[in-house]
Coordinates of C-alpha atoms in Angstrom, one line a residue:
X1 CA 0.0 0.0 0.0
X2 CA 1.0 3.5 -0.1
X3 CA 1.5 6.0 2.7
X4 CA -0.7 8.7 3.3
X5 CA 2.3 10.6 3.8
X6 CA 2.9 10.5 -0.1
X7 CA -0.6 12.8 -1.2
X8 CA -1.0 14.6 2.5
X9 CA 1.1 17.4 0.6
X10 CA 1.1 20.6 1.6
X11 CA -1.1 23.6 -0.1
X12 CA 0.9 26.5 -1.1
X13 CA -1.1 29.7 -1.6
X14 CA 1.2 32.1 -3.8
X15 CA 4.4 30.7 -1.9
X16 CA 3.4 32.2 1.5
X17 CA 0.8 29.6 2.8
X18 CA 2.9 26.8 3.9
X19 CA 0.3 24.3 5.1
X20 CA 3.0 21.4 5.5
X21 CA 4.7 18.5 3.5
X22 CA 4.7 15.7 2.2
X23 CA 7.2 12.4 1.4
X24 CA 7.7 11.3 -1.7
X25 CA 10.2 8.6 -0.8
X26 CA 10.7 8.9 3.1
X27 CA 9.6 10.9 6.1
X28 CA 13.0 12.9 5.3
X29 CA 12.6 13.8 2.0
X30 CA 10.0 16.8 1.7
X31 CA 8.8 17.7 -1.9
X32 CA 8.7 21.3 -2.7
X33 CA 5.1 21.8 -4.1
X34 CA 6.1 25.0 -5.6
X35 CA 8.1 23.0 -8.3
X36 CA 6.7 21.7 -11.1
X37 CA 7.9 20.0 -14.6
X38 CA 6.2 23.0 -16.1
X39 CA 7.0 27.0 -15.3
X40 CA 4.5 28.3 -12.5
X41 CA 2.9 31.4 -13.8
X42 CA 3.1 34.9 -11.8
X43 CA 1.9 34.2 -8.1
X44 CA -0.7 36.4 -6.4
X45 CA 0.5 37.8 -3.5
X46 CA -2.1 36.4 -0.7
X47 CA -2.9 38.7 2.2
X48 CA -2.9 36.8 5.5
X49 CA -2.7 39.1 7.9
X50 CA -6.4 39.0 8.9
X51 CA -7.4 35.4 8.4
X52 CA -9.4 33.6 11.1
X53 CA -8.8 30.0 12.3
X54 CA -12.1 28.2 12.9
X55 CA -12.4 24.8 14.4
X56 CA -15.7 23.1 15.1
X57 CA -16.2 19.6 16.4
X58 CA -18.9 18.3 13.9
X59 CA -18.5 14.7 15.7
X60 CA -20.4 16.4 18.5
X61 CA -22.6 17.9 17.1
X62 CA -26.4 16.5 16.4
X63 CA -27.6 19.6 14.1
X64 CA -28.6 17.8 10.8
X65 CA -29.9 19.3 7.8
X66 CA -32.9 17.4 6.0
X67 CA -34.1 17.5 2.1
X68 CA -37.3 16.7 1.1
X69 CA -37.9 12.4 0.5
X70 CA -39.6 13.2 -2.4
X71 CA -38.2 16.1 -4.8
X72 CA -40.2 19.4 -5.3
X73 CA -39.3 19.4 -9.1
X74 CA -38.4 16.4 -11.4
X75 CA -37.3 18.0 -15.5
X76 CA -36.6 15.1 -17.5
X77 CA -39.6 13.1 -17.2
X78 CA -42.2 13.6 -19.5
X79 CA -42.3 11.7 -22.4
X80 CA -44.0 13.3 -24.4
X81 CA -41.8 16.2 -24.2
X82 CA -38.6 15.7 -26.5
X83 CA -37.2 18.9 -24.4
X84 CA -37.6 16.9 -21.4
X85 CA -35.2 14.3 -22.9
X86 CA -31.6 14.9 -21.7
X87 CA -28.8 13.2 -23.3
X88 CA -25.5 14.2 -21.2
X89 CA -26.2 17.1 -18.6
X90 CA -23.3 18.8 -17.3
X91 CA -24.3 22.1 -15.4
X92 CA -27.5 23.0 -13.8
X93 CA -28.2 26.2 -11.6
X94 CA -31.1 28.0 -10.3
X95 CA -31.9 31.6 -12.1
X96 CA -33.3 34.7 -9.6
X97 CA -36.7 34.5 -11.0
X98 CA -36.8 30.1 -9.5
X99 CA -36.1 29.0 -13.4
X100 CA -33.9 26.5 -14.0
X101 CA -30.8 26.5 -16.4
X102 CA -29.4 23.1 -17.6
X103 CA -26.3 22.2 -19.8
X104 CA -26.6 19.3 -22.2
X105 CA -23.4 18.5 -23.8
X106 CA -24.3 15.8 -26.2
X107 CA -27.2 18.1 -27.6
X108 CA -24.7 21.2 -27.1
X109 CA -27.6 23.2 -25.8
X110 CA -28.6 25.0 -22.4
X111 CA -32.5 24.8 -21.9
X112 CA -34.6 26.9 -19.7
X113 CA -37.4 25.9 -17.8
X114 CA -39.6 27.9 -15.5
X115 CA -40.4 26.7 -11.8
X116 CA -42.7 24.0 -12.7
X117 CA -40.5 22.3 -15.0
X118 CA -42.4 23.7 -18.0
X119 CA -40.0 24.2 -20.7
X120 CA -39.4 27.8 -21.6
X121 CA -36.3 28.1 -24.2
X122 CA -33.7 26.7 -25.7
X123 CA -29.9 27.9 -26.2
X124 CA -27.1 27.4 -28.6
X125 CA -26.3 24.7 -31.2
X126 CA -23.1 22.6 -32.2
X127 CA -20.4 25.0 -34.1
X128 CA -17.7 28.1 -33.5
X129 CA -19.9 30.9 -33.3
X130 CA -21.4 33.3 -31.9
X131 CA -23.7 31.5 -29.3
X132 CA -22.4 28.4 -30.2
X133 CA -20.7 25.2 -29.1
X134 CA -18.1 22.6 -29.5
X135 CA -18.1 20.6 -25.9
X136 CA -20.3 22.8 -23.2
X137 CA -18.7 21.5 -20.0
X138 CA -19.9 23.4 -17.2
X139 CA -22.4 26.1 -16.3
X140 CA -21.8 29.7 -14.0
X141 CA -24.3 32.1 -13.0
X142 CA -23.7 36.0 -12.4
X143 CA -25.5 38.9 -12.1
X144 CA -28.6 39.4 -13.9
X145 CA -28.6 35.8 -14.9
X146 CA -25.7 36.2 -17.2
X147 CA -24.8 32.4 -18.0
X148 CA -21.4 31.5 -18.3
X149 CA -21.1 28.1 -20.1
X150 CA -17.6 26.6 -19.9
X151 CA -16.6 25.3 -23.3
X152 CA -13.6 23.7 -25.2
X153 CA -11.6 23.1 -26.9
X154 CA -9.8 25.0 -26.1
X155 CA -11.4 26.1 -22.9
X156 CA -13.4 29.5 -22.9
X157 CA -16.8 31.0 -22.1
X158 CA -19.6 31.8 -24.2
X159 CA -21.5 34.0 -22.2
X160 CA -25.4 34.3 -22.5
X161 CA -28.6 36.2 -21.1
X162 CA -31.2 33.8 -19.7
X163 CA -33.4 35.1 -22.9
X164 CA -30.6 33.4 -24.8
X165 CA -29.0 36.6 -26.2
X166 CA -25.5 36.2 -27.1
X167 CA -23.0 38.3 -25.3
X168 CA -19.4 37.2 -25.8
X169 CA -17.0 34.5 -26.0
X170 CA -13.9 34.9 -23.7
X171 CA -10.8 32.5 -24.2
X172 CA -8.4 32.4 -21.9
X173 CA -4.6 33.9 -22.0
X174 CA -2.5 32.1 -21.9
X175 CA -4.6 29.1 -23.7
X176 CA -6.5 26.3 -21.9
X177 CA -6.1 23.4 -24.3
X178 CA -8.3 21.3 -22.4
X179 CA -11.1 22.3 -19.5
X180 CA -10.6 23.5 -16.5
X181 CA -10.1 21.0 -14.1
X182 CA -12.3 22.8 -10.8
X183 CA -13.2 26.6 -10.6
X184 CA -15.9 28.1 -11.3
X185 CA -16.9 32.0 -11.7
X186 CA -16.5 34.9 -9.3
X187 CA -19.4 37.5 -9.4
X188 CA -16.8 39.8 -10.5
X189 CA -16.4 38.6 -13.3
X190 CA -13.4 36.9 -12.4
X191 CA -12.8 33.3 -13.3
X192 CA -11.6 30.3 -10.8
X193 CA -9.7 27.6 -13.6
X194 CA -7.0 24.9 -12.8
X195 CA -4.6 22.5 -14.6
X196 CA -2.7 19.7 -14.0
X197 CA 0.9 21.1 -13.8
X198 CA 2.6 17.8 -15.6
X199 CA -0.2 16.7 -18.0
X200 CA 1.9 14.9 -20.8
X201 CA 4.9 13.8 -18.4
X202 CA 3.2 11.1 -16.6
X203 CA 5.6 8.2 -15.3
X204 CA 4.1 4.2 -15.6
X205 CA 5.3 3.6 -12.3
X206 CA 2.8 6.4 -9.9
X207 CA 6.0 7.5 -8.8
X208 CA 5.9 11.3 -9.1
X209 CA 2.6 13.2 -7.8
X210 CA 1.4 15.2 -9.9
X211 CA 0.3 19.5 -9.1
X212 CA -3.0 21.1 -9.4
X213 CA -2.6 24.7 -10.6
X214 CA -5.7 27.1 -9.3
X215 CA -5.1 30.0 -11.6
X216 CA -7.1 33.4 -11.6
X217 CA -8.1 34.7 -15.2
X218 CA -9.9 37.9 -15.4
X219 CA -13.5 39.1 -17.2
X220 CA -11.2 39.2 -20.2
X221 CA -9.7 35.7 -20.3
X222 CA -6.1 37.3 -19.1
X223 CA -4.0 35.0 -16.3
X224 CA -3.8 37.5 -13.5
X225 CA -1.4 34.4 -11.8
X226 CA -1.0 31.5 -9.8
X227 CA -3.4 31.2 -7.0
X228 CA -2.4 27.9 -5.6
X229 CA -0.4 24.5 -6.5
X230 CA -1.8 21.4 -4.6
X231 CA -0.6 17.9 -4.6
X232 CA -3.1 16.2 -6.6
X233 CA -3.2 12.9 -8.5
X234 CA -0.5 10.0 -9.2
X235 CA -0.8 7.9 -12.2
X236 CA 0.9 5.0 -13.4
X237 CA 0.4 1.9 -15.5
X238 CA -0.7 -1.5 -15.5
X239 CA -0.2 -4.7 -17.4
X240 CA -4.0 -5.1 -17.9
X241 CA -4.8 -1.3 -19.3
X242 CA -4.6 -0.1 -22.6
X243 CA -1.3 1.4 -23.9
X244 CA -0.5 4.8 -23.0
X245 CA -3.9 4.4 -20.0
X246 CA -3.2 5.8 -17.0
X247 CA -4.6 5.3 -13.5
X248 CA -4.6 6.5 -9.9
X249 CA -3.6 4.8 -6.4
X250 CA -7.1 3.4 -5.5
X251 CA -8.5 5.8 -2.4
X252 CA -6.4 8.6 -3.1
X253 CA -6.6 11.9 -1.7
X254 CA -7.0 14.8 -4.6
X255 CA -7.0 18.3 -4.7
X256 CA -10.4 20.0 -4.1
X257 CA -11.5 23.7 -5.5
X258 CA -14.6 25.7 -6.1
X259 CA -15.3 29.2 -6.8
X260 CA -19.0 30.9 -6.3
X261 CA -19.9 34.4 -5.7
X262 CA -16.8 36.3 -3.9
X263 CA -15.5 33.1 -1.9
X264 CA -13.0 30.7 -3.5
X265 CA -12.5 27.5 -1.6
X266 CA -8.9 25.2 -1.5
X267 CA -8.6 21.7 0.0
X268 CA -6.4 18.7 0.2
X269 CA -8.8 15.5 0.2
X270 CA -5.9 14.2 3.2
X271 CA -6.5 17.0 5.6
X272 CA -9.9 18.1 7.5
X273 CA -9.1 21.9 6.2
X274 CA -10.6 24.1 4.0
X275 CA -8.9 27.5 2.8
X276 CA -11.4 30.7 2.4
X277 CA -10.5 33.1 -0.2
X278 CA -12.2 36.6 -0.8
X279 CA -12.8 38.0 -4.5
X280 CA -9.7 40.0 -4.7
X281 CA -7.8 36.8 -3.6
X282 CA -6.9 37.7 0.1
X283 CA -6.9 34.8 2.7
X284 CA -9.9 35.0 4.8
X285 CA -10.4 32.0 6.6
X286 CA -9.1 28.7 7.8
X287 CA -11.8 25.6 8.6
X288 CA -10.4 22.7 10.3
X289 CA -11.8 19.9 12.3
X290 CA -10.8 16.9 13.9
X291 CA -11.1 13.7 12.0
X292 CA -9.5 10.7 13.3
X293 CA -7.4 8.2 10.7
X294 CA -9.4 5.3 8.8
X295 CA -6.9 2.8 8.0
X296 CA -8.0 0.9 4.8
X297 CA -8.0 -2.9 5.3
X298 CA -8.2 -5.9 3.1
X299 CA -12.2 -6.2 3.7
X300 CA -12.1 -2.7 2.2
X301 CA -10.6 -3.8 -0.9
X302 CA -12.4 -6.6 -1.3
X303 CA -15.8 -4.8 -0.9
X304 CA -15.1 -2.1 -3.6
X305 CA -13.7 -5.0 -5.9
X306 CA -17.1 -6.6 -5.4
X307 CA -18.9 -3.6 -6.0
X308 CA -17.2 -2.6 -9.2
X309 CA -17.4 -5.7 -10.7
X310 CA -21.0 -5.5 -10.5
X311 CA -21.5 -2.6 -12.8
X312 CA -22.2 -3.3 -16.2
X313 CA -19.2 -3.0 -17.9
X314 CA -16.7 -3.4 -15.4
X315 CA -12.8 -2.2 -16.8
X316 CA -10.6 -5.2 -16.1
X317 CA -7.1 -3.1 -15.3
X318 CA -9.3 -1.2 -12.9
X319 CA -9.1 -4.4 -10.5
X320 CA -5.6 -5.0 -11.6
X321 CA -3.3 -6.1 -8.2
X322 CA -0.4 -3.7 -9.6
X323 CA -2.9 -0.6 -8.7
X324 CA -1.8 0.5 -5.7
X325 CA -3.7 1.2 -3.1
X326 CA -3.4 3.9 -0.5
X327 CA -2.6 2.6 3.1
X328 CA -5.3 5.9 4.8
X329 CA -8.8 7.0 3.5
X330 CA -9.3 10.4 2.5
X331 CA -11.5 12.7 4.5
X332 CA -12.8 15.6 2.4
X333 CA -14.1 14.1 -1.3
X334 CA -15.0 17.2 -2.7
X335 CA -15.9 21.0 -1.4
X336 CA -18.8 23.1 -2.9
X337 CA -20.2 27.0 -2.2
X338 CA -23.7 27.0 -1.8
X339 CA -25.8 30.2 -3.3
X340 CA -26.3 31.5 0.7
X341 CA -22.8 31.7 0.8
X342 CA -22.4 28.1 3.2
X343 CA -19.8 25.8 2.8
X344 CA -20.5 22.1 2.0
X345 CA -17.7 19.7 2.5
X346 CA -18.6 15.9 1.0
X347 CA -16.9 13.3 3.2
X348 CA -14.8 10.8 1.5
X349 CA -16.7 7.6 2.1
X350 CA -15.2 4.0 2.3
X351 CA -17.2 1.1 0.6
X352 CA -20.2 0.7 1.2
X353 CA -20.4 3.6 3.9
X354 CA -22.3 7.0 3.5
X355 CA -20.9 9.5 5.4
X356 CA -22.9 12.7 3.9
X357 CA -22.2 16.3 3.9
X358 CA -20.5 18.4 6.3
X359 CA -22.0 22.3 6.1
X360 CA -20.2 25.3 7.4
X361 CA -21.4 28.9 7.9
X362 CA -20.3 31.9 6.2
X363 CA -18.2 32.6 9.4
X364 CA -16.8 28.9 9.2
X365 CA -18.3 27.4 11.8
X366 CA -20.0 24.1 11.9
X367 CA -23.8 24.4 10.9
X368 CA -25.0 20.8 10.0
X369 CA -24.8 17.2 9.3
X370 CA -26.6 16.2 6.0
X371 CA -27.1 12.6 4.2
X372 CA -25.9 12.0 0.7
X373 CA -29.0 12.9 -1.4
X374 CA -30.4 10.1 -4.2
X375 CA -28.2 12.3 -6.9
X376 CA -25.1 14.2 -7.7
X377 CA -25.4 17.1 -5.7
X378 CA -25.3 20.2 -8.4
X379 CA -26.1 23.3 -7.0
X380 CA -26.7 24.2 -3.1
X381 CA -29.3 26.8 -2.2
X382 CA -30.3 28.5 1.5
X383 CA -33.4 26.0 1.2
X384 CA -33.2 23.8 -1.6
X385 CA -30.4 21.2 -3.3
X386 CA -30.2 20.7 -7.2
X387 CA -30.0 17.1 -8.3
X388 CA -28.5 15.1 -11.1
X389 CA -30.1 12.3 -11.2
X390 CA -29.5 9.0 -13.3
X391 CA -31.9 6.2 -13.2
X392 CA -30.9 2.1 -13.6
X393 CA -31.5 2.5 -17.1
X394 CA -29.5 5.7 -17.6
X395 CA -32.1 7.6 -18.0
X396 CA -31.1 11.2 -16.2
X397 CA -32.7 14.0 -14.8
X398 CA -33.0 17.6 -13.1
X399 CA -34.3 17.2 -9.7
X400 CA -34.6 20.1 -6.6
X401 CA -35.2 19.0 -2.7
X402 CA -36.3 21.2 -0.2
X403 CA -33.6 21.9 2.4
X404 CA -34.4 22.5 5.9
X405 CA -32.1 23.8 8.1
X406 CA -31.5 22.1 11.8
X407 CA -34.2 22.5 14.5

């Protein structure tokens, strides 16, 4: 197995924020997160001065948010609808007037539909113009309803009005080849985009960790600098995969990032910590909790193995024993920014366990437990939760819960 020491890492923000380090090869060795097989950009400089450290216990605490057992809305459902049909969604948020926007990237499309799921419009086509696109990946709203849908390649934004009016396309500088990894869009018009810093250089023997890059672009595409470089994935080869098919250390901890509003979150999936960013890029906060170590066992193995191979069209190499497998679980899966301004921290699960959500006020401390939903969790709102929702078949759909806060 592999040590948790090798992806515990340390996040760097702008060279100042020295969070701690990681071995590569031994508990002597550090590895300098601010190097990379590529040249880091121009760092931000990151005001610390005022940051706040919160800690909460969320272990004793019995505050629990609830959603709704059945959904409030359900888009997707109506057969008789063709604009009901969805093909491949990838971004869904909630508009001011309670219309819903959703991004489908097979139909390259955003649709609109009002609050009872009554289709209103649809948006874009497949092509290079104006209004147009070539792989809609993701979907950012801003004042007024602008809609910011990320496409590539390479990566950019075609902006829109929720009356479908083109606006403009903005392409970052220096080019994004591929999509952003994690991100999202500021209300200033400020963009949230990262990279792997080694893509291309990958070693066949998860060796060398690889470096997420959280770089700031602003309203006109231009890199304003390096925001952050966390240790993020390892990849190697197997005998069973595909030539030139990498993979990762089964359970390993990744980078998390998300950007909403004027808050820009930064994680480590090893560490129960979240960083708080303002807009203008200034360190505002530190969350951190106590989580005690899950050591992953045989029985864990065995149980994911047993799951996976139940799927329908379970990869081979993915059960390969020359995967290694990390020796700790990770605690923090991913890290999203709700609409209120809440922080919601998913809690990396081990087979066959459901951990939920973790919520955190705007001041960082602890506001609620909250199950995993029937869905991947899209957008959060002060009293709702958007859904993507995929039935046995395949068959997916929009779906919003009600969210109530704890009694």
């Amino acid at each position: 197995m592999i040590s948790p020491n090798q992806y515990l890492g340390s996040l760097v923000v702008a060279l100042a924020l020295f969070l701690g380090a990681c071995s590569q090869q031994a508990p002597s060795e550090t590895w300098n997160v601010n190097s990379s097989r590529q040249a880091p950009s121009e760092t931000i400089t990151i005001d610390s001065s005022s940051a706040q450290i919160v800690t909460s216990t969320p272990a004793s605490s019995e505050a629990t948010c609830t959603f709704s057992e059945e959904p409030v809305l359900v888009i997707g459902d109506d057969e008789e609808d063709d604009n009901q049909w969805f093909s491949y969604i990838w971004g869904m948020g909630l508009l001011s007037d309670g219309s819903i926007a959703v991004v489908d990237n097979d139909l390259f499309e955003v649709r609109i539909f009002d609050a009872s799921g009554r289709h209103l419009r649809s948006m874009g086509q497949r092509g290079e113009g104006p209004g147009e696109f070539t792989n809609p990946a993701t979907l950012g709203i801003t004042a007024g309803d602008t809609l910011w849908v990320g496409n590539y390649r390479p990566w950019s934004y075609t902006l829109l009005t929720a009356q479908g009016q083109f606006v403009r396309r903005i392409l970052l500088d220096p080019v994004y080849q591929n999509r952003s990894m994690a991100g999202g869009v500021l209300e200033n018009g400020y963009t949230v985009n990262a990279k792997e810093g080694g893509v291309g250089m990958r070693t066949p023997d998860f060796d060398v960790p690889d470096t997420m890059i959280v770089e700031i672009h602003d309203p006109d595409g231009k890199l304003v600098g390096s925001l952050a470089r966390i240790p993020h994935r390892t990849y190697g080869t197997v005998s069973e995969a595909p030539e030139n098919l990498y993979l990762s250390p089964l359970f390993e901890a990744r980078a998390a990032v998300d950007a909403l509003g004027s808050t820009i979150v930064l994680a480590h999936g090893s560490k129960p910590e979240v960083q708080v960013l303002d807009d203008e890029f200034n360190l505002r906060m530190t969350i951190r909790w106590p989580e005690q170590n899950r050591e992953v066992t045989r029985a864990d193995i065995r149980a994911w193995r047993e799951d996976y191979r139940k799927l329908r069209s379970p990869a081979r190499y993915m059960l390969s024993q020359e995967r290694p497998v990390a020796d700790v679980f990770p605690v923090i899966s991913s890290v999203r920014i709700g609409r209120d301004g809440r922080i919601w921290v998913r809690q990396y699960d081990r087979p066959r366990e459901d951990r939920g959500w973790l919520a955190f006020g705007a001041d960082g401390k602890f506001y609620c437990h909250m199950a995993q939903p029937p869905g991947n969790v899209q957008e959060f709102g002060a009293d709702y939760v958007l859904l993507l929702h995929r039935s046995e078949l395949g068959l997916q759909t929009v779906r919003m819960h009600s969210l109530t806060p704890p009694s």
